[in-house]
mmCIF file of C-alpha atoms and ligand atoms in Angstrom:
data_model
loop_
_atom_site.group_PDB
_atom_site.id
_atom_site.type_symbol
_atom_site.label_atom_id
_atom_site.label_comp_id
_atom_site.label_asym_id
_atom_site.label_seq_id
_atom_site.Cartn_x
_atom_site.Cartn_y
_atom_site.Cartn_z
ATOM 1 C CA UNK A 11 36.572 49.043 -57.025
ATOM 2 C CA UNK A 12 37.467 52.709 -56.668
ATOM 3 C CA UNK A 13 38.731 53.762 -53.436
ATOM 4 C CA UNK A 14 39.671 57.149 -52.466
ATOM 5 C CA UNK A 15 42.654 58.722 -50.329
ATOM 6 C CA UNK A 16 42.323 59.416 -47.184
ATOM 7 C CA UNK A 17 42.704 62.890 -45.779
ATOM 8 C CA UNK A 18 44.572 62.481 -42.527
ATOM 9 C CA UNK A 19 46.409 64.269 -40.037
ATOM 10 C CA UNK A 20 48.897 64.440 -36.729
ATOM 11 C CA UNK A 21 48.022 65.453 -32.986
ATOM 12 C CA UNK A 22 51.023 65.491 -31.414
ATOM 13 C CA UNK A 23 54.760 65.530 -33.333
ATOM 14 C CA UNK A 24 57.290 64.878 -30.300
ATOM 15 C CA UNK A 25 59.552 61.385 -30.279
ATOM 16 C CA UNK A 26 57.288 59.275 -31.608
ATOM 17 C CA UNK A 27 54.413 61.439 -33.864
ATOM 18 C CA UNK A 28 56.980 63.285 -36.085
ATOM 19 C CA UNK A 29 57.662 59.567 -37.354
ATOM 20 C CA UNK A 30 53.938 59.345 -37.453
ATOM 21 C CA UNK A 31 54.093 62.289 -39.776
ATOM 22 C CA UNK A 32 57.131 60.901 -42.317
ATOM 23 C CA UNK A 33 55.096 57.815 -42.782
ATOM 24 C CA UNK A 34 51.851 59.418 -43.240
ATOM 25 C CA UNK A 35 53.823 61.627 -45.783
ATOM 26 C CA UNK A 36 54.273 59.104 -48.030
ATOM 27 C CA UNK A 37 51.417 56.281 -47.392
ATOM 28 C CA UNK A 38 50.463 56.303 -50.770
ATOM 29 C CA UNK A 39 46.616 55.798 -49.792
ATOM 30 C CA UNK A 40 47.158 58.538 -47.327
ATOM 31 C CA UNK A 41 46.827 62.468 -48.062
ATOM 32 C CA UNK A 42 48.812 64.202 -45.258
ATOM 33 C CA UNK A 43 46.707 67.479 -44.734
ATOM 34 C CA UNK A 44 48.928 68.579 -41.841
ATOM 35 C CA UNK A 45 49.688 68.351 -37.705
ATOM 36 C CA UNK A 46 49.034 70.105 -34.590
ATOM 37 C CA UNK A 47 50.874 70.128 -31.780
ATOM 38 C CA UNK A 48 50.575 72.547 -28.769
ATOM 39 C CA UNK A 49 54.350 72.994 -29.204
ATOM 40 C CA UNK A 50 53.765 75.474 -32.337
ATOM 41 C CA UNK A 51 57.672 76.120 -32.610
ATOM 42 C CA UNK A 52 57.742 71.753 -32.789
ATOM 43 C CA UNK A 53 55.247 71.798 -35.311
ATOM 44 C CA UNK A 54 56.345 74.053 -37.314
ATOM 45 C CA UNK A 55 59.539 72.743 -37.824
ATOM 46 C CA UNK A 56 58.107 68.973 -38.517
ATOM 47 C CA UNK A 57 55.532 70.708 -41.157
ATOM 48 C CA UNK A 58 58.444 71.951 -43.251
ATOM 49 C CA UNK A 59 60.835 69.003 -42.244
ATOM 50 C CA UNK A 60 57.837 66.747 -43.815
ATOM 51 C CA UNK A 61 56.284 69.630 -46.708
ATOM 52 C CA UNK A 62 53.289 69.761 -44.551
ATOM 53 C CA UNK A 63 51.563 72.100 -42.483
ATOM 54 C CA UNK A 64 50.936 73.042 -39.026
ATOM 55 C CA UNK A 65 47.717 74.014 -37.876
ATOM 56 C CA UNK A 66 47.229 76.582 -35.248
ATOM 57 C CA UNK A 67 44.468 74.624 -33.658
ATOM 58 C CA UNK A 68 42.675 71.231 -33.501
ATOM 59 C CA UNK A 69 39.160 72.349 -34.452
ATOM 60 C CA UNK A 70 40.846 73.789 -37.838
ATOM 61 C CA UNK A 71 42.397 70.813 -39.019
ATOM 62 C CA UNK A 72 39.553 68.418 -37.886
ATOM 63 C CA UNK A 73 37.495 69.882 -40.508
ATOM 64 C CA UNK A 74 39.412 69.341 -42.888
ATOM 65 C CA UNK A 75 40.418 65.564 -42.551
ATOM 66 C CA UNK A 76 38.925 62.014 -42.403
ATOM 67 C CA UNK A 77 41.074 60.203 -39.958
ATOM 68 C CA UNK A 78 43.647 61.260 -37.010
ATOM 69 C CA UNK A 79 46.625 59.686 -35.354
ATOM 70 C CA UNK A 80 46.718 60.715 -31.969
ATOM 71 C CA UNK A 81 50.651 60.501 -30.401
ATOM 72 C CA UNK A 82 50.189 63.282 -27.302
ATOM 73 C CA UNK A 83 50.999 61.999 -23.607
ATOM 74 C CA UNK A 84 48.580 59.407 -22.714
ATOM 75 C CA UNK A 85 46.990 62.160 -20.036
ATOM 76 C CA UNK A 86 45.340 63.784 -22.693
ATOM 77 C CA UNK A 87 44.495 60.868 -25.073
ATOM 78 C CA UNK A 88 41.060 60.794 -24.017
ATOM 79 C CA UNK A 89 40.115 64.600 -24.249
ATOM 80 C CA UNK A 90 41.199 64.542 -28.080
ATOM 81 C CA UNK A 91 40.125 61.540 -28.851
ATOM 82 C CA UNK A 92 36.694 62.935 -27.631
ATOM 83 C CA UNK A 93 37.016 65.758 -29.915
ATOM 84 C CA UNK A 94 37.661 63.510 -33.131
ATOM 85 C CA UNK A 95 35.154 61.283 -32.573
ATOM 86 C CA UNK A 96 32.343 63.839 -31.964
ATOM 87 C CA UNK A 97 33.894 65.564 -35.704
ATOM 88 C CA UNK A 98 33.581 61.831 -36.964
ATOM 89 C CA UNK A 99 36.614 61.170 -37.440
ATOM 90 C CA UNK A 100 38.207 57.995 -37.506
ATOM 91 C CA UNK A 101 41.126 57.725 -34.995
ATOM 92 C CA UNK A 102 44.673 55.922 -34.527
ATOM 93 C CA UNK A 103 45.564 56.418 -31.090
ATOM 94 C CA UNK A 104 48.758 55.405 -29.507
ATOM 95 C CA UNK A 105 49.249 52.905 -26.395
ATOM 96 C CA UNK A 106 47.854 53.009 -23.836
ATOM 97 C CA UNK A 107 44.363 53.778 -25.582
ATOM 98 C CA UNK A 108 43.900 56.111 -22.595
ATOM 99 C CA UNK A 109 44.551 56.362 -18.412
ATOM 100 C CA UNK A 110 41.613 55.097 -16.837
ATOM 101 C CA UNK A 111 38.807 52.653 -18.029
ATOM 102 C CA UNK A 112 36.076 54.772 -17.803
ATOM 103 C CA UNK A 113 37.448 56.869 -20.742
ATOM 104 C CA UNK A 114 38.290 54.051 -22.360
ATOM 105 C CA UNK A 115 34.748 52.843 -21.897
ATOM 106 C CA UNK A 116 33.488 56.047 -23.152
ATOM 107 C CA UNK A 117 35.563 56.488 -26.181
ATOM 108 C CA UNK A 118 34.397 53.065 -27.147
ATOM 109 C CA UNK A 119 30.776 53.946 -26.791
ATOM 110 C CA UNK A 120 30.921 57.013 -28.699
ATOM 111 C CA UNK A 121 32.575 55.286 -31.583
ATOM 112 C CA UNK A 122 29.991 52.696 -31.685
ATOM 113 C CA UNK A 123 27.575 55.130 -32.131
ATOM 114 C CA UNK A 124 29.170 57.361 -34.565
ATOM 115 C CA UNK A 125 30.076 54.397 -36.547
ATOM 116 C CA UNK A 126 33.787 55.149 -36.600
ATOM 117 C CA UNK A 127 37.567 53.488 -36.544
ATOM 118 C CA UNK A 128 39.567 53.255 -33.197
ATOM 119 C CA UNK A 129 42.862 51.261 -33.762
ATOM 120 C CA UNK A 130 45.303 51.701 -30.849
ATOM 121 C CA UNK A 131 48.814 51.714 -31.118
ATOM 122 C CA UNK A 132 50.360 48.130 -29.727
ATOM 123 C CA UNK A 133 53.391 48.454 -32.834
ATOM 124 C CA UNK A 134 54.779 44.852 -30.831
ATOM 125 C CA UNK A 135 52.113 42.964 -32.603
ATOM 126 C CA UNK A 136 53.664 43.825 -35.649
ATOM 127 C CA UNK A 137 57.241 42.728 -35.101
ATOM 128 C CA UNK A 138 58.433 40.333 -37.680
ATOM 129 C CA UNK A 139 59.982 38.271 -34.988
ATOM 130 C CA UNK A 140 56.242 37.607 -33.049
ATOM 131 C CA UNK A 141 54.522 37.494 -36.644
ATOM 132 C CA UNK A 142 56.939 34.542 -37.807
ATOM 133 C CA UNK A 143 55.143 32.104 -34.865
ATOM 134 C CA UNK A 144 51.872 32.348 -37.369
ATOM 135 C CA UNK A 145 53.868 29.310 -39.001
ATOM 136 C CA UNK A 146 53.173 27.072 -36.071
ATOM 137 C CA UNK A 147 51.148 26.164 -33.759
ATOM 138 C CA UNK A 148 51.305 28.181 -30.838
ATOM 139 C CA UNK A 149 49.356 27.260 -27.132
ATOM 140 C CA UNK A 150 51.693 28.220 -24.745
ATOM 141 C CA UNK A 151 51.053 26.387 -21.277
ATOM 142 C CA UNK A 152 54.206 29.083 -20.094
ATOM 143 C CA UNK A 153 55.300 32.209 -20.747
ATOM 144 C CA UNK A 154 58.207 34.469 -19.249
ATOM 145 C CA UNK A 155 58.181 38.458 -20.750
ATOM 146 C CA UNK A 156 60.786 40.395 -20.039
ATOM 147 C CA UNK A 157 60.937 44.577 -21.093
ATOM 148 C CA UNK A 158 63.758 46.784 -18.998
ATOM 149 C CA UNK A 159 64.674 50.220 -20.371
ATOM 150 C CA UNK A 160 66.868 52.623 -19.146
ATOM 151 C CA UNK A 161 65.138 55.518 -17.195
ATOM 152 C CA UNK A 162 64.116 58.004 -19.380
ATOM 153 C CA UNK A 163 62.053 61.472 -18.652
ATOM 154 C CA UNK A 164 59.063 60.699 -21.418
ATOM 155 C CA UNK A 165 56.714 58.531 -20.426
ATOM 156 C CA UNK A 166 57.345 58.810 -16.689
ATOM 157 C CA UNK A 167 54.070 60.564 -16.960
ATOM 158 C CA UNK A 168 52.621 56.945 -16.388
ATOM 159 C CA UNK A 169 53.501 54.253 -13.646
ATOM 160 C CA UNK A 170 55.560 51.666 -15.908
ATOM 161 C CA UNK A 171 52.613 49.372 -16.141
ATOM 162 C CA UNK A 172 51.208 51.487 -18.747
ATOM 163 C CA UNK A 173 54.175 52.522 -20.742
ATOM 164 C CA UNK A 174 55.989 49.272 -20.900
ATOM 165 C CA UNK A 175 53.913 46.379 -19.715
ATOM 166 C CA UNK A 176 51.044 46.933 -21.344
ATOM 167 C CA UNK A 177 52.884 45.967 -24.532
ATOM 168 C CA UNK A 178 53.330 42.177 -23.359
ATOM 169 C CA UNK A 179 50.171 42.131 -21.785
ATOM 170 C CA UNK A 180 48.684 43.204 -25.233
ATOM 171 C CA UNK A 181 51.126 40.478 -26.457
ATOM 172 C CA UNK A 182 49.524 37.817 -24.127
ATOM 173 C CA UNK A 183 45.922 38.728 -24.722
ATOM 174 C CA UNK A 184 46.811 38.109 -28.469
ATOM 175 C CA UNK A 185 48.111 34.737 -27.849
ATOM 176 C CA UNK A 186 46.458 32.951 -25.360
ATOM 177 C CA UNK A 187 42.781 33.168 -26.558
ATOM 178 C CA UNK A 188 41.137 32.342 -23.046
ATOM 179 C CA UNK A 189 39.989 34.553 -20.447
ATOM 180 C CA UNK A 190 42.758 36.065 -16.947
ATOM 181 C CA UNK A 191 41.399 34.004 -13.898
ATOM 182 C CA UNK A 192 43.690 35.167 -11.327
ATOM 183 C CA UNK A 193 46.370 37.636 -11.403
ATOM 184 C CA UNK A 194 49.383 38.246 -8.672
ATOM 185 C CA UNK A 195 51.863 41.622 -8.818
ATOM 186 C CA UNK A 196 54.025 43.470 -6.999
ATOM 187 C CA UNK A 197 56.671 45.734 -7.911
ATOM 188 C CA UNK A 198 57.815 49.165 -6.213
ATOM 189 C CA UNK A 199 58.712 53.155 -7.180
ATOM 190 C CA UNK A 200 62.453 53.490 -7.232
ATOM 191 C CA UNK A 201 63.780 56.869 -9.292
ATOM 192 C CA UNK A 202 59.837 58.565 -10.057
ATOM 193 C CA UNK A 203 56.322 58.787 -7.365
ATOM 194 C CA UNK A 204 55.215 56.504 -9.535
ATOM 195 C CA UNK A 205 56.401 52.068 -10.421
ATOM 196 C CA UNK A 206 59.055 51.939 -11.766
ATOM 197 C CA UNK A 207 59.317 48.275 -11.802
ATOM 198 C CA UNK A 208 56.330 45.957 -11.692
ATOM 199 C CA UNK A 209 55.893 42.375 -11.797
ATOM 200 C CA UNK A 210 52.648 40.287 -12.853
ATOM 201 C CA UNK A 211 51.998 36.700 -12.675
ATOM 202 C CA UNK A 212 48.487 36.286 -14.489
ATOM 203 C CA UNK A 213 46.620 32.817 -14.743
ATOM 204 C CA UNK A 214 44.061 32.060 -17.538
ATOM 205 C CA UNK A 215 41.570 30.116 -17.368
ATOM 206 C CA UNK A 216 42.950 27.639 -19.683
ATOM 207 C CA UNK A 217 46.157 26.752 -17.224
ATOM 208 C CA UNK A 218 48.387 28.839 -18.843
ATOM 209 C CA UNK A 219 50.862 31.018 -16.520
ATOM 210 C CA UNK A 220 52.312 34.101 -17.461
ATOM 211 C CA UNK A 221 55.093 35.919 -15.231
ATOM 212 C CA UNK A 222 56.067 39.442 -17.034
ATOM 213 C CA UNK A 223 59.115 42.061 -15.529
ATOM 214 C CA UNK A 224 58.974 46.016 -16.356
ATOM 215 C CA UNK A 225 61.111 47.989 -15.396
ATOM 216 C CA UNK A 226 62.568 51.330 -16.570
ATOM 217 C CA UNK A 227 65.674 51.120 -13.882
ATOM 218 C CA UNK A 228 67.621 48.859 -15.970
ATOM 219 C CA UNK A 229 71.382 49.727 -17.946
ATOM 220 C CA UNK A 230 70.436 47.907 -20.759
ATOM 221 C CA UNK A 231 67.413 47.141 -23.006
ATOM 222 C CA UNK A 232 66.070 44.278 -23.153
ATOM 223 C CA UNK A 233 63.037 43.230 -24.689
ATOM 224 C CA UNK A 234 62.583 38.717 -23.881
ATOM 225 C CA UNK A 235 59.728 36.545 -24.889
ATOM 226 C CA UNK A 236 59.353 33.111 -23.686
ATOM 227 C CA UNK A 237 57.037 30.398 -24.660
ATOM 228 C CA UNK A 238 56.881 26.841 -23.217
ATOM 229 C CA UNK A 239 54.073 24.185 -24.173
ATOM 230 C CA UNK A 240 54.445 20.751 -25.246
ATOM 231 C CA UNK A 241 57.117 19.535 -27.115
ATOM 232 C CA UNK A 242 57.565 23.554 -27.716
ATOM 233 C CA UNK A 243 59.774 25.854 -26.852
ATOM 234 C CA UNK A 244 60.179 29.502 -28.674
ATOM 235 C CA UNK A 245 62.600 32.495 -27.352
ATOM 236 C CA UNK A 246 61.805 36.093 -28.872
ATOM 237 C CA UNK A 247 64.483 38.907 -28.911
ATOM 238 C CA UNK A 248 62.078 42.064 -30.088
ATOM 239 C CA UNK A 249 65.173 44.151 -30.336
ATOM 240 C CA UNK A 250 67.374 41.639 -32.186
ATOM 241 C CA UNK A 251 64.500 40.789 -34.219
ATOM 242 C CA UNK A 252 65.201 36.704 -33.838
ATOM 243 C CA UNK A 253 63.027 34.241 -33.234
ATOM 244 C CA UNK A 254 64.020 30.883 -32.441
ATOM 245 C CA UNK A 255 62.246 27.780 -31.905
ATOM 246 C CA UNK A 256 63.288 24.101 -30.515
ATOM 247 C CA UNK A 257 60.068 21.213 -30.745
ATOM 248 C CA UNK A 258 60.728 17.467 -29.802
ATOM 249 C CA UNK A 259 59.746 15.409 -33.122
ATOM 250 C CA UNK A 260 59.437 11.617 -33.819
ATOM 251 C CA UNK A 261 62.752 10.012 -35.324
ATOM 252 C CA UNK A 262 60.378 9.281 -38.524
ATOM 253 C CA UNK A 263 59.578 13.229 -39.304
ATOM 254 C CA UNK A 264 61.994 14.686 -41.943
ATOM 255 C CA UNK A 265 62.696 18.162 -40.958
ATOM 256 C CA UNK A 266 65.496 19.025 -43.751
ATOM 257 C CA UNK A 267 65.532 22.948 -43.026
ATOM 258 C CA UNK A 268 65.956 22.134 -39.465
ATOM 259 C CA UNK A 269 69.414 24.157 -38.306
ATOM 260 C CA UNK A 270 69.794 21.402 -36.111
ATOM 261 C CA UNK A 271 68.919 18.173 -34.942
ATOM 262 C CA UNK A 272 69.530 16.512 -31.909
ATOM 263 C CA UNK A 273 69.261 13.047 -30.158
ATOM 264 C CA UNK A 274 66.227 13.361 -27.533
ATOM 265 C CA UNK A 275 65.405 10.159 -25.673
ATOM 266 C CA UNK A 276 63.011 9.778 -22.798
ATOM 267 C CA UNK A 277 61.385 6.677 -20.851
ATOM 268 C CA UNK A 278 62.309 4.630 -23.700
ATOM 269 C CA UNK A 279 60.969 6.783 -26.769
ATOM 270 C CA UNK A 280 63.672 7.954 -28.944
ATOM 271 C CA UNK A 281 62.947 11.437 -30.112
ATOM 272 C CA UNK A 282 64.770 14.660 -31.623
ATOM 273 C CA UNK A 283 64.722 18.197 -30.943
ATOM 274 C CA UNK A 284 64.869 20.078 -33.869
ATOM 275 C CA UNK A 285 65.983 23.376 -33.962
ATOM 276 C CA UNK A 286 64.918 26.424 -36.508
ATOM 277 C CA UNK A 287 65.315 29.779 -36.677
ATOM 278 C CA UNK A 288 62.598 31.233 -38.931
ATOM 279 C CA UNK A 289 64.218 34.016 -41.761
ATOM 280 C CA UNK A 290 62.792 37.283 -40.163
ATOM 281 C CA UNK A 291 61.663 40.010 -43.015
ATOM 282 C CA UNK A 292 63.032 43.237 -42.577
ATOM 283 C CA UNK A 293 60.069 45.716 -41.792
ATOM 284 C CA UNK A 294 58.862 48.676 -40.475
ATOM 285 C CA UNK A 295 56.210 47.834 -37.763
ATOM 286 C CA UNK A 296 55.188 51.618 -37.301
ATOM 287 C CA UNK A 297 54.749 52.007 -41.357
ATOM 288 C CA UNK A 298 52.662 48.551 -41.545
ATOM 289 C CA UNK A 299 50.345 49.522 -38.491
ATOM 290 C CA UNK A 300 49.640 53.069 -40.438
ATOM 291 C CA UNK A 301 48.800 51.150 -43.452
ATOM 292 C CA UNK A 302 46.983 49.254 -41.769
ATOM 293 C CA UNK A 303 45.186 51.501 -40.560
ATOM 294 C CA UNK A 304 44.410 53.925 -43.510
ATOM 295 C CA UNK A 305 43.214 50.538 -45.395
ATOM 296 C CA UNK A 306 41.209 49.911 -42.215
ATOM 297 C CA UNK A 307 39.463 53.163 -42.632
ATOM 298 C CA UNK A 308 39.084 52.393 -46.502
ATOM 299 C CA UNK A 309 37.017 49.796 -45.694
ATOM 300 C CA UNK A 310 39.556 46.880 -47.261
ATOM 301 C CA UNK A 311 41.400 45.504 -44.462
ATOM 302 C CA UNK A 312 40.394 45.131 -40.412
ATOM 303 C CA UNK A 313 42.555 47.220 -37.731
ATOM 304 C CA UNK A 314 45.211 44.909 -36.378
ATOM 305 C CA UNK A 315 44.991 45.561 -32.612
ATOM 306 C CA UNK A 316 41.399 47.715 -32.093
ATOM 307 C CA UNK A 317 39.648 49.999 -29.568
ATOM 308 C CA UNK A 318 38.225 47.228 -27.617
ATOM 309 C CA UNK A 319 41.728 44.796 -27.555
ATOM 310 C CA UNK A 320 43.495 48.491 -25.981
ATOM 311 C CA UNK A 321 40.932 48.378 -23.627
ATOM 312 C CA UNK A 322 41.185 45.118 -23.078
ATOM 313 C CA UNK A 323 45.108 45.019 -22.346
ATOM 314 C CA UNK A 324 44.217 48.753 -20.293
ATOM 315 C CA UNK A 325 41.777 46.835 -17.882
ATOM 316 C CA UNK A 326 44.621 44.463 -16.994
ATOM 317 C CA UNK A 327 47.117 46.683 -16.881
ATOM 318 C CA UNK A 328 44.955 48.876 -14.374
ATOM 319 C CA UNK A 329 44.603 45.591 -12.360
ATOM 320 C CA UNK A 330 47.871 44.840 -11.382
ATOM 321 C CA UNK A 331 48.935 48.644 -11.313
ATOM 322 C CA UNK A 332 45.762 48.860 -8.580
ATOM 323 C CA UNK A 333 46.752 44.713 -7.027
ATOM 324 C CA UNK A 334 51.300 46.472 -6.516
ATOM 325 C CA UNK A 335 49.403 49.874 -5.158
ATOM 326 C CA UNK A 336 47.962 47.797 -2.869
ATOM 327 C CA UNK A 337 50.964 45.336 -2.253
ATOM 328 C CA UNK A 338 53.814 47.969 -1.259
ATOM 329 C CA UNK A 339 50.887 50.017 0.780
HETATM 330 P P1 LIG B 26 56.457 63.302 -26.484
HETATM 331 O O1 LIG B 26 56.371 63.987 -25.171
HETATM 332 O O2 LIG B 26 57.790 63.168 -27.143
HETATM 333 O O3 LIG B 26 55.498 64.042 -27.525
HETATM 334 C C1 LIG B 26 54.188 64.434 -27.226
HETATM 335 C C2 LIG B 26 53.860 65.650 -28.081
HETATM 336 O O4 LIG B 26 52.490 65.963 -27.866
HETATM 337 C C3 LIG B 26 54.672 66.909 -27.713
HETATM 338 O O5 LIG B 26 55.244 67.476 -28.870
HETATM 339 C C4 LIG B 26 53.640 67.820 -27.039
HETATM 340 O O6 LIG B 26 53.903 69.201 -27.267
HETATM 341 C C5 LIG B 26 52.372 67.388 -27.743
HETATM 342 N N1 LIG B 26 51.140 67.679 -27.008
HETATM 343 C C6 LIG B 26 50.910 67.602 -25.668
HETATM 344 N N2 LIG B 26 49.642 67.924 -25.385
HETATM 345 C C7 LIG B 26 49.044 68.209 -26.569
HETATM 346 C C8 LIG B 26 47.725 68.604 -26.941
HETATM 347 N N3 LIG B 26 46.776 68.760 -26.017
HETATM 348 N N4 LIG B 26 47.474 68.808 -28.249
HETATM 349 C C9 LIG B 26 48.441 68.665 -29.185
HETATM 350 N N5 LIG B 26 49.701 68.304 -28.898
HETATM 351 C C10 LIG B 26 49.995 68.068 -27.611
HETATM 352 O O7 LIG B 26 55.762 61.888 -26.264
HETATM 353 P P2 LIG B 26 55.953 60.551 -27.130
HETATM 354 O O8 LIG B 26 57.059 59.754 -26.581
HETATM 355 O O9 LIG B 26 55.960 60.880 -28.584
HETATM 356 O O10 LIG B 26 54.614 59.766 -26.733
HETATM 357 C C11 LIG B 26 53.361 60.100 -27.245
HETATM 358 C C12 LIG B 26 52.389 58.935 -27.063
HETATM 359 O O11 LIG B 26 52.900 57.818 -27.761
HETATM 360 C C13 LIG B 26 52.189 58.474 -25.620
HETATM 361 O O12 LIG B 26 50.857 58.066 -25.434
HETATM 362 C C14 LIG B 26 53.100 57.278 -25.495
HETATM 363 O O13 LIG B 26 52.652 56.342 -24.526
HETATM 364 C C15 LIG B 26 53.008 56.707 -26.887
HETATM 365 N N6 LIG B 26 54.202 55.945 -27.254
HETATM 366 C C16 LIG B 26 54.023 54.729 -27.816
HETATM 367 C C17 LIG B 26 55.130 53.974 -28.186
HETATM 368 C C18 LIG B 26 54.916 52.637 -28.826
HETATM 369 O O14 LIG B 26 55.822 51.815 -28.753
HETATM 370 N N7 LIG B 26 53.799 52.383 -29.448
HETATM 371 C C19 LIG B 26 56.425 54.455 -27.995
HETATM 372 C C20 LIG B 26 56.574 55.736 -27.446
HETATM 373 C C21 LIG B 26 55.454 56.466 -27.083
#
């Protein structure tokens, strides 16, 4: 089967779309036909940084491409997405998919109709340290998420639901396949108008719990999952990129790669906890999701988190912003 490059391009080349840019750049089923970004001095200095080329305006590189990555403040995700669509245009937008529902909603719609892609940026479903847990079997009954980040100015443009939380809830909506029955959250503005630290506790209808902190008024990063079920227990580091996992086994189950094995013995059953550390593959999450989504577009693979999961993990997010709006009122 012959499939051809696709023509693509860059709205928006600040932190995180000149990286959007480089990777595009050399996607080898990818043509990079260029960027725009309102910042022309920016973009122009990304173009030549990457041998590409800056367009003075969005309707003139629309034209001339097949698919977009969108990586502008989340404010005006919707209003360019919007745009692309309408050209036909299949789009890669970064988290969160947009700032309200409704646009969500809409984007959605309009992509159903004109048949195209929407894959939204959630690059945390990619790390190798979450992707290793598709070696066992995972039904978390508990699970503790914590993401703290030192205050910075970008992305204060949101409350801290959307910029950091929305990751783990993303996370969670992956991994627990059942649907949120209740959710508590409070949380409170400390350095912007807006939270600055927010905490959900979200129920699903299956039993399992779920308690996630964000915060951006923190000294240190720190970026925790953890997952308790039976006779499981996992720890994720994001940044470290380490996974580690301890399950209770019977005495007769051979484990030989097991790091470490230890004695477990309860109301007269004599167990052992067994303790691995699965060997995490060096990669880059933001290249794979690209790929990903270029083969997506091809027609040969399926986009890893799409339109309607980002709206998904947006409708929750919205929830407990709207449930700690209401809490500190
Ligand atoms: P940034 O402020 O560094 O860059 C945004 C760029 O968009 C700027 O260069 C700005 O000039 C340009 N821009 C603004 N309005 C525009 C418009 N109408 N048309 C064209 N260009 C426009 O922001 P950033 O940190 O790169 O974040 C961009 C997006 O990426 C946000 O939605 C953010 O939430 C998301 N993000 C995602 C992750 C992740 O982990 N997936 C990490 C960081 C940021």
């Amino acid at each position: 089967m012959v499939v051809n490059p696709i023509k693509v391009g860059v709205i928006g080349v600040g932190h995180l779309g000149q990286h959007h840019v480089k990777h595009f750049s050399c996607i080898k089923e990818a043509v990079l036909i260029g960027l725009f970004d309102i910042d022309t001095a920016r973009a122009k200095k990304i173009a030549e940084k990457y041998n590409s080329c800056a367009f003075s305006s969005l309707e003139s590189l629309l034209v001339q491409v097949d698919a977009l990555s969108i990586v502008t403040p989340t404010i005006n995700h919707a209003k360019i997405a919007e745009k692309c669509i309408n050209a036909g245009k299949h789009i890669f937008i970064e988290k969160p998919i947009t700032k309200t529902l409704a646009e969500a909603d809409k984007l959605l719609k309009l992509a159903q109709k004109q048949r195209i892609i929407i894959q939204v940026g959630h690059i945390e479903r990619l790390n190798p340290a979450l992707q290793v847990l598709k070696d066992y079997q995972i039904h978390p009954k508990f699970v503790e998420i914590q993401r703290l980040s030192p205050y910075k100015t970008r992305g204060t443009d949101i409350p801290v639901v959307l910029d950091l939380m929305i990751h783990d809830i993303d996370i969670l909506l992956s991994l627990i396949k059942s649907p949120v029955k209740t959710i508590r959250a409070t949380g409170m503005s400390i350095l912007t108008d807006s939270l600055d630290i927010a905490h959900a506790r979200i129920r699903f209808e299956n039993g399992t719990v779920a308690s996630i902190i964000s915060s951006r008024v923190a000294k240190n990063k720190v970026r925790k999952l953890k997952l308790f079920q039976k006779d499981l227990y996992t720890t994720i580091d994001f940044l470290l990129e380490l996974t580690e996992v301890y399950r209770i086994v019977d005495k007769s189950e051979k484990h030989p790669q097991a790091l470490e094995t230890i004695p477990f013995d309860y109301k007269n059953h004599h167990k052992y906890i067994i303790y691995d550390k699965p060997i995490i593959k060096e990669t880059d999450a933001l290249k794979m999701e690209l790929e990903n989504f270029i083969r997506s577009v091809q027609g040969l693979e399926r986009p890893i988190v799409t339109g309607i999961e980002g709206r998904n993990a947006l409708d929750i997010a919205l929830q407990i912003q709207e449930m700690i709006i209401k809490d500190i009122d």
